[in-house]
């Protein structure tokens, strides 16, 4: 119904992982501007929630997301897309500090594939379909489908997906390095993603945030600067209680109790 939220939010049974579900089933979760605005709001809420250690983002069995909303884009012109910064809000996800784990079933096409690639970790089902079909619409990917995809799978494969509309299934996505794991047939991909989220939530939040920041730095910085960022973040963690606790616990052969400070 029209009153159904475009993004559903629930907590995992541990209470430490927020599960966000794209919820526009009739349009295969096409990423309309209202849906993306709602997603940003939910992500920012989860990021600010102290009880949450990680976020899982998923869609339905049939579609993670079938792309940006073609019907919304159809009649747009340059001046309005430029003035209104169309799709500009898609980068807000990059400012989320907590890890986001994508759980992809079904279609992850166009903007759906790009949204998936902007997350920190990806799991998928064997039946997942990844593709960048923009060329069939007379356009090209506009939210990372030429940049992130090439970094993940290499130039020849990215060219084939972007220029020849090659679609790949979950096992291929795993073999090519687009996802960290394709779960077994019948396995619950969201449950597997939540397990990873719970593991992450069991570590010190400051170190987790620093690890995410440092890994992401590798995509943006020349090696020397990336190594410096990593070293500074590493050094700064010696100012945390969690570092004292983690190392003391190891020396005392007990489990650490993180204060996340
Ligand atoms: C708007 C969409 C949509 C989309 C599906 N729908 N994808 N609406 N934008 N991206 C709608 C259909 O119009 C249809 O609505 C309903 O969802 C069900 O889709 P069907 O086509 O009937 O389902 P099926 O036959 O199972 O085919 C599934 C499909 C096909 C192969 C995924 O829907 C498809 O090719 N979709 C478009 C995929 C695509 O080109 N994505 C890239 C978009 S461009 P009705 O009302 O008819 O029932 C893009 C650019 C990103 O993402 C740029 C930067 C972000």
PDB file of C-alpha atoms and ligand atoms in Angstrom:
ATOM      1  CA  UNK A   1       0.000   0.000   0.000  1.00  0.00           C
ATOM      2  CA  UNK A   2       1.011   3.613  -0.379  1.00  0.00           C
ATOM      3  CA  UNK A   3       1.509   3.939   3.377  1.00  0.00           C
ATOM      4  CA  UNK A   4       4.010   1.055   3.516  1.00  0.00           C
ATOM      5  CA  UNK A   5       7.440   2.474   4.289  1.00  0.00           C
ATOM      6  CA  UNK A   6       9.861   2.294   1.368  1.00  0.00           C
ATOM      7  CA  UNK A   7      12.548   0.962   3.687  1.00  0.00           C
ATOM      8  CA  UNK A   8      11.746  -1.435   6.528  1.00  0.00           C
ATOM      9  CA  UNK A   9      13.948  -1.405   9.592  1.00  0.00           C
ATOM     10  CA  UNK A  10      14.224  -4.117  12.226  1.00  0.00           C
ATOM     11  CA  UNK A  11      16.751  -5.188  14.820  1.00  0.00           C
ATOM     12  CA  UNK A  12      18.391  -8.609  14.752  1.00  0.00           C
ATOM     13  CA  UNK A  13      17.652 -10.984  17.641  1.00  0.00           C
ATOM     14  CA  UNK A  14      20.878  -9.893  19.358  1.00  0.00           C
ATOM     15  CA  UNK A  15      19.708  -6.288  19.077  1.00  0.00           C
ATOM     16  CA  UNK A  16      23.134  -5.302  17.766  1.00  0.00           C
ATOM     17  CA  UNK A  17      22.490  -5.349  14.042  1.00  0.00           C
ATOM     18  CA  UNK A  18      19.967  -3.221  12.167  1.00  0.00           C
ATOM     19  CA  UNK A  19      18.432  -4.918   9.138  1.00  0.00           C
ATOM     20  CA  UNK A  20      17.203  -2.499   6.487  1.00  0.00           C
ATOM     21  CA  UNK A  21      15.005  -3.883   3.710  1.00  0.00           C
ATOM     22  CA  UNK A  22      14.260  -2.019   0.519  1.00  0.00           C
ATOM     23  CA  UNK A  23      10.510  -2.286   0.201  1.00  0.00           C
ATOM     24  CA  UNK A  24       9.094  -1.323  -3.180  1.00  0.00           C
ATOM     25  CA  UNK A  25       8.180  -4.824  -4.317  1.00  0.00           C
ATOM     26  CA  UNK A  26       5.915  -3.850  -7.217  1.00  0.00           C
ATOM     27  CA  UNK A  27       8.785  -1.993  -8.897  1.00  0.00           C
ATOM     28  CA  UNK A  28      11.467  -4.553  -7.970  1.00  0.00           C
ATOM     29  CA  UNK A  29      12.871  -2.000  -5.498  1.00  0.00           C
ATOM     30  CA  UNK A  30      13.638   0.523  -8.228  1.00  0.00           C
ATOM     31  CA  UNK A  31      15.577   3.248  -6.459  1.00  0.00           C
ATOM     32  CA  UNK A  32      13.288   6.256  -6.712  1.00  0.00           C
ATOM     33  CA  UNK A  33      14.399   9.488  -5.071  1.00  0.00           C
ATOM     34  CA  UNK A  34      11.914   9.053  -2.179  1.00  0.00           C
ATOM     35  CA  UNK A  35      13.218   5.536  -1.581  1.00  0.00           C
ATOM     36  CA  UNK A  36      16.812   6.705  -1.543  1.00  0.00           C
ATOM     37  CA  UNK A  37      15.958   9.609   0.772  1.00  0.00           C
ATOM     38  CA  UNK A  38      14.310   7.142   3.148  1.00  0.00           C
ATOM     39  CA  UNK A  39      17.309   4.821   2.939  1.00  0.00           C
ATOM     40  CA  UNK A  40      19.642   7.671   3.860  1.00  0.00           C
ATOM     41  CA  UNK A  41      17.464   8.570   6.845  1.00  0.00           C
ATOM     42  CA  UNK A  42      17.407   4.960   8.093  1.00  0.00           C
ATOM     43  CA  UNK A  43      21.160   4.533   7.596  1.00  0.00           C
ATOM     44  CA  UNK A  44      21.886   7.732   9.486  1.00  0.00           C
ATOM     45  CA  UNK A  45      19.528   6.668  12.299  1.00  0.00           C
ATOM     46  CA  UNK A  46      21.293   3.302  12.582  1.00  0.00           C
ATOM     47  CA  UNK A  47      24.688   5.010  12.493  1.00  0.00           C
ATOM     48  CA  UNK A  48      23.681   7.214  15.432  1.00  0.00           C
ATOM     49  CA  UNK A  49      22.247   4.337  17.513  1.00  0.00           C
ATOM     50  CA  UNK A  50      24.830   3.419  20.164  1.00  0.00           C
ATOM     51  CA  UNK A  51      23.393  -0.052  20.611  1.00  0.00           C
ATOM     52  CA  UNK A  52      24.024  -0.931  16.957  1.00  0.00           C
ATOM     53  CA  UNK A  53      27.347  -2.346  15.774  1.00  0.00           C
ATOM     54  CA  UNK A  54      26.622  -3.065  12.122  1.00  0.00           C
ATOM     55  CA  UNK A  55      23.973  -2.608   9.453  1.00  0.00           C
ATOM     56  CA  UNK A  56      22.625  -5.175   6.992  1.00  0.00           C
ATOM     57  CA  UNK A  57      21.019  -3.897   3.806  1.00  0.00           C
ATOM     58  CA  UNK A  58      18.883  -6.215   1.730  1.00  0.00           C
ATOM     59  CA  UNK A  59      15.931  -6.312  -0.656  1.00  0.00           C
ATOM     60  CA  UNK A  60      13.475  -9.068  -1.459  1.00  0.00           C
ATOM     61  CA  UNK A  61      14.085 -12.581  -2.773  1.00  0.00           C
ATOM     62  CA  UNK A  62      13.303 -11.347  -6.291  1.00  0.00           C
ATOM     63  CA  UNK A  63      15.229  -8.090  -6.249  1.00  0.00           C
ATOM     64  CA  UNK A  64      17.863  -6.323  -4.236  1.00  0.00           C
ATOM     65  CA  UNK A  65      17.141  -3.392  -6.557  1.00  0.00           C
ATOM     66  CA  UNK A  66      16.465  -3.350 -10.313  1.00  0.00           C
ATOM     67  CA  UNK A  67      18.138   0.014 -10.738  1.00  0.00           C
ATOM     68  CA  UNK A  68      17.391   3.681 -10.512  1.00  0.00           C
ATOM     69  CA  UNK A  69      13.745   4.396 -11.280  1.00  0.00           C
ATOM     70  CA  UNK A  70      13.583   4.547 -15.074  1.00  0.00           C
ATOM     71  CA  UNK A  71      10.082   6.030 -15.092  1.00  0.00           C
ATOM     72  CA  UNK A  72      11.240   8.834 -12.804  1.00  0.00           C
ATOM     73  CA  UNK A  73      14.303   9.528 -14.988  1.00  0.00           C
ATOM     74  CA  UNK A  74      12.623   9.251 -18.375  1.00  0.00           C
ATOM     75  CA  UNK A  75      11.681  12.904 -18.870  1.00  0.00           C
ATOM     76  CA  UNK A  76      14.504  14.550 -16.969  1.00  0.00           C
ATOM     77  CA  UNK A  77      16.720  17.099 -18.717  1.00  0.00           C
ATOM     78  CA  UNK A  78      20.260  18.219 -18.057  1.00  0.00           C
ATOM     79  CA  UNK A  79      19.463  21.563 -16.460  1.00  0.00           C
ATOM     80  CA  UNK A  80      17.180  20.124 -13.787  1.00  0.00           C
ATOM     81  CA  UNK A  81      19.307  17.061 -13.032  1.00  0.00           C
ATOM     82  CA  UNK A  82      22.321  19.356 -12.674  1.00  0.00           C
ATOM     83  CA  UNK A  83      20.614  22.109 -10.674  1.00  0.00           C
ATOM     84  CA  UNK A  84      18.884  19.664  -8.338  1.00  0.00           C
ATOM     85  CA  UNK A  85      21.984  17.484  -8.054  1.00  0.00           C
ATOM     86  CA  UNK A  86      20.049  14.388  -9.205  1.00  0.00           C
ATOM     87  CA  UNK A  87      21.569  11.296  -7.534  1.00  0.00           C
ATOM     88  CA  UNK A  88      23.885  13.540  -5.507  1.00  0.00           C
ATOM     89  CA  UNK A  89      22.348  12.216  -2.298  1.00  0.00           C
ATOM     90  CA  UNK A  90      23.566   8.714  -3.200  1.00  0.00           C
ATOM     91  CA  UNK A  91      26.985   9.601  -1.811  1.00  0.00           C
ATOM     92  CA  UNK A  92      25.614  10.176   1.698  1.00  0.00           C
ATOM     93  CA  UNK A  93      26.022   6.450   2.277  1.00  0.00           C
ATOM     94  CA  UNK A  94      29.780   6.989   2.091  1.00  0.00           C
ATOM     95  CA  UNK A  95      29.642   9.001   5.323  1.00  0.00           C
ATOM     96  CA  UNK A  96      28.133   6.158   7.362  1.00  0.00           C
ATOM     97  CA  UNK A  97      30.775   5.078   9.901  1.00  0.00           C
ATOM     98  CA  UNK A  98      29.377   1.690  10.868  1.00  0.00           C
ATOM     99  CA  UNK A  99      29.985  -1.281   8.578  1.00  0.00           C
ATOM    100  CA  UNK A 100      27.193  -2.007   6.110  1.00  0.00           C
ATOM    101  CA  UNK A 101      26.836  -5.566   4.874  1.00  0.00           C
ATOM    102  CA  UNK A 102      24.816  -6.091   1.710  1.00  0.00           C
ATOM    103  CA  UNK A 103      22.744  -9.267   1.302  1.00  0.00           C
ATOM    104  CA  UNK A 104      21.794  -9.584  -2.362  1.00  0.00           C
ATOM    105  CA  UNK A 105      19.099 -11.904  -3.719  1.00  0.00           C
ATOM    106  CA  UNK A 106      17.636 -11.558  -7.188  1.00  0.00           C
ATOM    107  CA  UNK A 107      18.311  -8.536  -9.372  1.00  0.00           C
ATOM    108  CA  UNK A 108      21.065  -6.070  -8.560  1.00  0.00           C
ATOM    109  CA  UNK A 109      21.010  -4.089 -11.778  1.00  0.00           C
ATOM    110  CA  UNK A 110      22.213  -0.645 -12.729  1.00  0.00           C
ATOM    111  CA  UNK A 111      21.904   1.590  -9.699  1.00  0.00           C
ATOM    112  CA  UNK A 112      21.070  -1.538  -7.672  1.00  0.00           C
ATOM    113  CA  UNK A 113      24.466  -3.037  -8.488  1.00  0.00           C
ATOM    114  CA  UNK A 114      26.065   0.332  -7.786  1.00  0.00           C
ATOM    115  CA  UNK A 115      24.322   0.649  -4.434  1.00  0.00           C
ATOM    116  CA  UNK A 116      25.507  -2.875  -3.563  1.00  0.00           C
ATOM    117  CA  UNK A 117      29.086  -1.998  -4.499  1.00  0.00           C
ATOM    118  CA  UNK A 118      29.014   1.092  -2.308  1.00  0.00           C
ATOM    119  CA  UNK A 119      28.498  -1.100   0.767  1.00  0.00           C
ATOM    120  CA  UNK A 120      31.374  -2.465   2.842  1.00  0.00           C
ATOM    121  CA  UNK A 121      30.830  -6.195   2.379  1.00  0.00           C
ATOM    122  CA  UNK A 122      28.576  -8.164   0.077  1.00  0.00           C
ATOM    123  CA  UNK A 123      27.013 -11.591   0.298  1.00  0.00           C
ATOM    124  CA  UNK A 124      24.703 -12.957  -2.372  1.00  0.00           C
ATOM    125  CA  UNK A 125      22.655 -15.990  -3.350  1.00  0.00           C
ATOM    126  CA  UNK A 126      23.545 -18.223  -6.317  1.00  0.00           C
ATOM    127  CA  UNK A 127      20.434 -16.877  -8.063  1.00  0.00           C
ATOM    128  CA  UNK A 128      21.492 -13.251  -7.734  1.00  0.00           C
ATOM    129  CA  UNK A 129      21.937 -11.327 -10.979  1.00  0.00           C
ATOM    130  CA  UNK A 130      24.413  -8.483 -11.184  1.00  0.00           C
ATOM    131  CA  UNK A 131      24.547  -6.221 -14.194  1.00  0.00           C
ATOM    132  CA  UNK A 132      24.957  -2.698 -15.519  1.00  0.00           C
ATOM    133  CA  UNK A 133      22.280  -2.564 -18.235  1.00  0.00           C
ATOM    134  CA  UNK A 134      22.366   1.232 -18.593  1.00  0.00           C
ATOM    135  CA  UNK A 135      23.726   0.942 -22.145  1.00  0.00           C
ATOM    136  CA  UNK A 136      20.382  -0.589 -23.161  1.00  0.00           C
ATOM    137  CA  UNK A 137      18.717   2.674 -22.083  1.00  0.00           C
ATOM    138  CA  UNK A 138      21.088   4.964 -23.930  1.00  0.00           C
ATOM    139  CA  UNK A 139      23.054   5.963 -20.849  1.00  0.00           C
ATOM    140  CA  UNK A 140      25.981   4.703 -18.764  1.00  0.00           C
ATOM    141  CA  UNK A 141      26.246   3.899 -15.038  1.00  0.00           C
ATOM    142  CA  UNK A 142      26.246   7.047 -12.938  1.00  0.00           C
ATOM    143  CA  UNK A 143      26.898   5.971  -9.362  1.00  0.00           C
ATOM    144  CA  UNK A 144      30.054   3.912  -9.358  1.00  0.00           C
ATOM    145  CA  UNK A 145      29.325   1.308 -12.033  1.00  0.00           C
ATOM    146  CA  UNK A 146      32.348   2.289 -14.069  1.00  0.00           C
ATOM    147  CA  UNK A 147      34.641   3.141 -11.147  1.00  0.00           C
ATOM    148  CA  UNK A 148      33.942   0.707  -8.303  1.00  0.00           C
ATOM    149  CA  UNK A 149      33.111  -2.187 -10.618  1.00  0.00           C
ATOM    150  CA  UNK A 150      36.412  -1.827 -12.469  1.00  0.00           C
ATOM    151  CA  UNK A 151      38.310  -1.782  -9.186  1.00  0.00           C
ATOM    152  CA  UNK A 152      36.552  -4.925  -8.017  1.00  0.00           C
ATOM    153  CA  UNK A 153      36.567  -7.131 -11.128  1.00  0.00           C
ATOM    154  CA  UNK A 154      39.142  -5.550 -13.441  1.00  0.00           C
ATOM    155  CA  UNK A 155      38.861  -3.654 -16.696  1.00  0.00           C
ATOM    156  CA  UNK A 156      38.012  -6.307 -19.314  1.00  0.00           C
ATOM    157  CA  UNK A 157      35.154  -7.762 -17.271  1.00  0.00           C
ATOM    158  CA  UNK A 158      33.870  -4.315 -16.306  1.00  0.00           C
ATOM    159  CA  UNK A 159      33.940  -3.274 -19.978  1.00  0.00           C
ATOM    160  CA  UNK A 160      31.943  -6.345 -20.919  1.00  0.00           C
ATOM    161  CA  UNK A 161      29.334  -5.633 -18.252  1.00  0.00           C
ATOM    162  CA  UNK A 162      29.088  -1.909 -19.001  1.00  0.00           C
ATOM    163  CA  UNK A 163      29.327  -1.972 -22.810  1.00  0.00           C
ATOM    164  CA  UNK A 164      27.826  -5.368 -23.699  1.00  0.00           C
ATOM    165  CA  UNK A 165      25.273  -5.691 -20.869  1.00  0.00           C
ATOM    166  CA  UNK A 166      26.850  -8.935 -19.632  1.00  0.00           C
ATOM    167  CA  UNK A 167      24.976 -10.085 -16.556  1.00  0.00           C
ATOM    168  CA  UNK A 168      26.531 -12.412 -14.011  1.00  0.00           C
ATOM    169  CA  UNK A 169      25.102 -14.776 -11.411  1.00  0.00           C
ATOM    170  CA  UNK A 170      26.060 -15.081  -7.762  1.00  0.00           C
ATOM    171  CA  UNK A 171      28.755 -17.731  -8.200  1.00  0.00           C
ATOM    172  CA  UNK A 172      30.420 -15.687 -10.925  1.00  0.00           C
ATOM    173  CA  UNK A 173      30.195 -12.571  -8.763  1.00  0.00           C
ATOM    174  CA  UNK A 174      32.072 -14.493  -6.090  1.00  0.00           C
ATOM    175  CA  UNK A 175      34.677 -15.825  -8.516  1.00  0.00           C
ATOM    176  CA  UNK A 176      35.237 -12.313  -9.891  1.00  0.00           C
ATOM    177  CA  UNK A 177      35.526 -10.708  -6.462  1.00  0.00           C
ATOM    178  CA  UNK A 178      32.384  -8.597  -6.651  1.00  0.00           C
ATOM    179  CA  UNK A 179      31.072 -10.218  -3.458  1.00  0.00           C
ATOM    180  CA  UNK A 180      32.930 -11.748  -0.549  1.00  0.00           C
ATOM    181  CA  UNK A 181      30.729 -14.846  -0.549  1.00  0.00           C
ATOM    182  CA  UNK A 182      27.966 -16.479  -2.522  1.00  0.00           C
ATOM    183  CA  UNK A 183      25.994 -18.556  -0.006  1.00  0.00           C
ATOM    184  CA  UNK A 184      24.902 -22.116  -0.809  1.00  0.00           C
ATOM    185  CA  UNK A 185      21.594 -22.743  -2.565  1.00  0.00           C
ATOM    186  CA  UNK A 186      18.843 -22.563   0.038  1.00  0.00           C
ATOM    187  CA  UNK A 187      21.013 -20.844   2.638  1.00  0.00           C
ATOM    188  CA  UNK A 188      19.534 -17.646   4.140  1.00  0.00           C
ATOM    189  CA  UNK A 189      21.714 -14.839   2.877  1.00  0.00           C
ATOM    190  CA  UNK A 190      20.276 -12.277   5.306  1.00  0.00           C
ATOM    191  CA  UNK A 191      20.917 -14.579   8.272  1.00  0.00           C
ATOM    192  CA  UNK A 192      24.512 -15.050   7.093  1.00  0.00           C
ATOM    193  CA  UNK A 193      24.940 -11.289   6.783  1.00  0.00           C
ATOM    194  CA  UNK A 194      23.509 -10.797  10.289  1.00  0.00           C
ATOM    195  CA  UNK A 195      26.026 -13.349  11.613  1.00  0.00           C
ATOM    196  CA  UNK A 196      28.857 -11.250  10.224  1.00  0.00           C
ATOM    197  CA  UNK A 197      27.223  -8.142  11.657  1.00  0.00           C
ATOM    198  CA  UNK A 198      26.984  -9.765  15.087  1.00  0.00           C
ATOM    199  CA  UNK A 199      30.645 -10.724  14.929  1.00  0.00           C
ATOM    200  CA  UNK A 200      31.611  -7.172  14.111  1.00  0.00           C
ATOM    201  CA  UNK A 201      29.323  -5.830  16.852  1.00  0.00           C
ATOM    202  CA  UNK A 202      31.257  -8.046  19.284  1.00  0.00           C
ATOM    203  CA  UNK A 203      34.452  -6.038  18.758  1.00  0.00           C
ATOM    204  CA  UNK A 204      35.372  -2.574  19.945  1.00  0.00           C
ATOM    205  CA  UNK A 205      33.439   0.029  17.988  1.00  0.00           C
ATOM    206  CA  UNK A 206      36.301   2.518  17.791  1.00  0.00           C
ATOM    207  CA  UNK A 207      38.652  -0.017  16.196  1.00  0.00           C
ATOM    208  CA  UNK A 208      35.913  -1.192  13.832  1.00  0.00           C
ATOM    209  CA  UNK A 209      35.290   2.364  12.681  1.00  0.00           C
ATOM    210  CA  UNK A 210      39.026   2.940  12.215  1.00  0.00           C
ATOM    211  CA  UNK A 211      39.355  -0.289  10.230  1.00  0.00           C
ATOM    212  CA  UNK A 212      36.573   0.761   7.893  1.00  0.00           C
ATOM    213  CA  UNK A 213      38.050   4.230   7.461  1.00  0.00           C
ATOM    214  CA  UNK A 214      41.497   2.831   6.729  1.00  0.00           C
ATOM    215  CA  UNK A 215      40.335   0.223   4.195  1.00  0.00           C
ATOM    216  CA  UNK A 216      38.230   2.842   2.425  1.00  0.00           C
ATOM    217  CA  UNK A 217      41.263   5.105   2.375  1.00  0.00           C
ATOM    218  CA  UNK A 218      42.956   2.601   0.091  1.00  0.00           C
ATOM    219  CA  UNK A 219      40.394   3.373  -2.605  1.00  0.00           C
ATOM    220  CA  UNK A 220      40.967   7.090  -2.459  1.00  0.00           C
ATOM    221  CA  UNK A 221      44.591   7.714  -1.613  1.00  0.00           C
ATOM    222  CA  UNK A 222      47.945   7.084  -3.236  1.00  0.00           C
ATOM    223  CA  UNK A 223      49.756   4.275  -1.401  1.00  0.00           C
ATOM    224  CA  UNK A 224      52.097   6.481   0.605  1.00  0.00           C
ATOM    225  CA  UNK A 225      49.215   8.589   1.957  1.00  0.00           C
ATOM    226  CA  UNK A 226      47.097   5.506   2.526  1.00  0.00           C
ATOM    227  CA  UNK A 227      49.853   3.900   4.543  1.00  0.00           C
ATOM    228  CA  UNK A 228      50.234   7.092   6.555  1.00  0.00           C
ATOM    229  CA  UNK A 229      46.490   7.234   7.255  1.00  0.00           C
ATOM    230  CA  UNK A 230      46.592   3.593   8.357  1.00  0.00           C
ATOM    231  CA  UNK A 231      49.586   4.179  10.621  1.00  0.00           C
ATOM    232  CA  UNK A 232      48.051   7.282  12.220  1.00  0.00           C
ATOM    233  CA  UNK A 233      44.771   5.505  12.876  1.00  0.00           C
ATOM    234  CA  UNK A 234      46.694   2.540  14.254  1.00  0.00           C
ATOM    235  CA  UNK A 235      48.734   4.808  16.553  1.00  0.00           C
ATOM    236  CA  UNK A 236      45.620   6.694  17.666  1.00  0.00           C
ATOM    237  CA  UNK A 237      44.005   3.471  18.864  1.00  0.00           C
ATOM    238  CA  UNK A 238      46.633   3.349  21.621  1.00  0.00           C
ATOM    239  CA  UNK A 239      44.679   6.234  23.170  1.00  0.00           C
ATOM    240  CA  UNK A 240      41.604   4.004  23.579  1.00  0.00           C
ATOM    241  CA  UNK A 241      40.423   1.987  26.558  1.00  0.00           C
ATOM    242  CA  UNK A 242      39.600  -0.846  24.214  1.00  0.00           C
ATOM    243  CA  UNK A 243      43.269  -1.226  23.212  1.00  0.00           C
ATOM    244  CA  UNK A 244      44.278  -1.479  26.887  1.00  0.00           C
ATOM    245  CA  UNK A 245      41.457  -3.897  27.541  1.00  0.00           C
ATOM    246  CA  UNK A 246      42.085  -6.037  24.443  1.00  0.00           C
ATOM    247  CA  UNK A 247      45.775  -6.474  25.106  1.00  0.00           C
ATOM    248  CA  UNK A 248      45.357  -6.950  28.878  1.00  0.00           C
ATOM    249  CA  UNK A 249      42.695  -9.576  28.282  1.00  0.00           C
ATOM    250  CA  UNK A 250      45.027 -11.418  25.924  1.00  0.00           C
ATOM    251  CA  UNK A 251      47.866 -11.344  28.474  1.00  0.00           C
ATOM    252  CA  UNK A 252      45.507 -12.469  31.265  1.00  0.00           C
ATOM    253  CA  UNK A 253      43.960 -15.215  29.102  1.00  0.00           C
ATOM    254  CA  UNK A 254      40.429 -13.895  29.462  1.00  0.00           C
ATOM    255  CA  UNK A 255      37.801 -12.476  27.151  1.00  0.00           C
ATOM    256  CA  UNK A 256      37.945  -8.712  26.645  1.00  0.00           C
ATOM    257  CA  UNK A 257      35.047  -6.564  27.800  1.00  0.00           C
ATOM    258  CA  UNK A 258      34.861  -3.667  25.374  1.00  0.00           C
ATOM    259  CA  UNK A 259      33.768  -0.238  26.573  1.00  0.00           C
ATOM    260  CA  UNK A 260      33.761   1.089  22.984  1.00  0.00           C
ATOM    261  CA  UNK A 261      35.831   3.979  24.267  1.00  0.00           C
TER     262      UNK A 261
HETATM  263  C1  LIG B   1      11.345   1.551 -12.770  1.00  0.00           C
HETATM  264  C2  LIG B   1      11.099  -0.744 -12.830  1.00  0.00           C
HETATM  265  C3  LIG B   1      12.503  -0.896 -12.901  1.00  0.00           C
HETATM  266  C4  LIG B   1      13.308   0.271 -12.888  1.00  0.00           C
HETATM  267  C5  LIG B   1      11.597  -2.850 -12.919  1.00  0.00           C
HETATM  268  N1  LIG B   1      10.582  -1.963 -12.852  1.00  0.00           N
HETATM  269  N2  LIG B   1      12.778  -2.227 -12.951  1.00  0.00           N
HETATM  270  N3  LIG B   1      10.530   0.478 -12.766  1.00  0.00           N
HETATM  271  N4  LIG B   1      12.688   1.465 -12.833  1.00  0.00           N
HETATM  272  N5  LIG B   1      14.638   0.215 -12.910  1.00  0.00           N
HETATM  273  C6  LIG B   1       9.152  -2.241 -12.780  1.00  0.00           C
HETATM  274  C7  LIG B   1       8.615  -2.675 -14.130  1.00  0.00           C
HETATM  275  O1  LIG B   1       8.364  -1.569 -14.932  1.00  0.00           O
HETATM  276  C8  LIG B   1       7.348  -3.393 -13.718  1.00  0.00           C
HETATM  277  O2  LIG B   1       6.378  -2.428 -13.424  1.00  0.00           O
HETATM  278  C9  LIG B   1       7.750  -4.070 -12.411  1.00  0.00           C
HETATM  279  O3  LIG B   1       8.894  -3.352 -11.941  1.00  0.00           O
HETATM  280  C10 LIG B   1       8.122  -5.508 -12.595  1.00  0.00           C
HETATM  281  O4  LIG B   1       9.100  -5.597 -13.617  1.00  0.00           O
HETATM  282  P1  LIG B   1       9.001  -6.590 -14.866  1.00  0.00           P
HETATM  283  O5  LIG B   1       9.869  -6.016 -15.934  1.00  0.00           O
HETATM  284  O6  LIG B   1       7.586  -6.867 -15.197  1.00  0.00           O
HETATM  285  O7  LIG B   1       9.653  -7.907 -14.230  1.00  0.00           O
HETATM  286  P2  LIG B   1      10.463  -9.055 -14.999  1.00  0.00           P
HETATM  287  O8  LIG B   1       9.796  -9.398 -16.306  1.00  0.00           O
HETATM  288  O9  LIG B   1      10.655 -10.107 -13.980  1.00  0.00           O
HETATM  289  O10 LIG B   1      11.869  -8.409 -15.383  1.00  0.00           O
HETATM  290  C11 LIG B   1      12.764  -8.024 -14.372  1.00  0.00           C
HETATM  291  C12 LIG B   1      13.895  -7.136 -14.964  1.00  0.00           C
HETATM  292  C13 LIG B   1      13.245  -5.945 -15.705  1.00  0.00           C
HETATM  293  C14 LIG B   1      14.753  -7.945 -15.895  1.00  0.00           C
HETATM  294  C15 LIG B   1      14.744  -6.678 -13.771  1.00  0.00           C
HETATM  295  O11 LIG B   1      12.261  -5.322 -14.850  1.00  0.00           O
HETATM  296  C16 LIG B   1      14.237  -4.902 -16.091  1.00  0.00           C
HETATM  297  O12 LIG B   1      14.971  -5.046 -17.075  1.00  0.00           O
HETATM  298  N6  LIG B   1      14.267  -3.760 -15.375  1.00  0.00           N
HETATM  299  C17 LIG B   1      15.115  -2.636 -15.677  1.00  0.00           C
HETATM  300  C18 LIG B   1      16.539  -2.943 -15.296  1.00  0.00           C
HETATM  301  C19 LIG B   1      17.444  -1.787 -15.659  1.00  0.00           C
HETATM  302  O13 LIG B   1      17.546  -1.398 -16.839  1.00  0.00           O
HETATM  303  N7  LIG B   1      18.086  -1.176 -14.654  1.00  0.00           N
HETATM  304  C20 LIG B   1      18.951  -0.066 -14.847  1.00  0.00           C
HETATM  305  C21 LIG B   1      18.168   1.182 -14.654  1.00  0.00           C
HETATM  306  S1  LIG B   1      19.126   2.596 -15.068  1.00  0.00           S
HETATM  307  P3  LIG B   1       4.882  -2.541 -14.018  1.00  0.00           P
HETATM  308  O14 LIG B   1       4.223  -1.284 -13.524  1.00  0.00           O
HETATM  309  O15 LIG B   1       5.003  -2.659 -15.484  1.00  0.00           O
HETATM  310  O16 LIG B   1       4.342  -3.791 -13.360  1.00  0.00           O
HETATM  311  C22 LIG B   1      20.051   2.880 -13.709  1.00  0.00           C
HETATM  312  C23 LIG B   1      20.943   4.026 -13.848  1.00  0.00           C
HETATM  313  C24 LIG B   1      21.713   4.270 -12.610  1.00  0.00           C
HETATM  314  O17 LIG B   1      19.975   2.210 -12.756  1.00  0.00           O
HETATM  315  C25 LIG B   1      22.454   5.502 -12.791  1.00  0.00           C
HETATM  316  C26 LIG B   1      23.079   6.009 -11.567  1.00  0.00           C
HETATM  317  C27 LIG B   1      22.450   5.689 -10.301  1.00  0.00           C
END
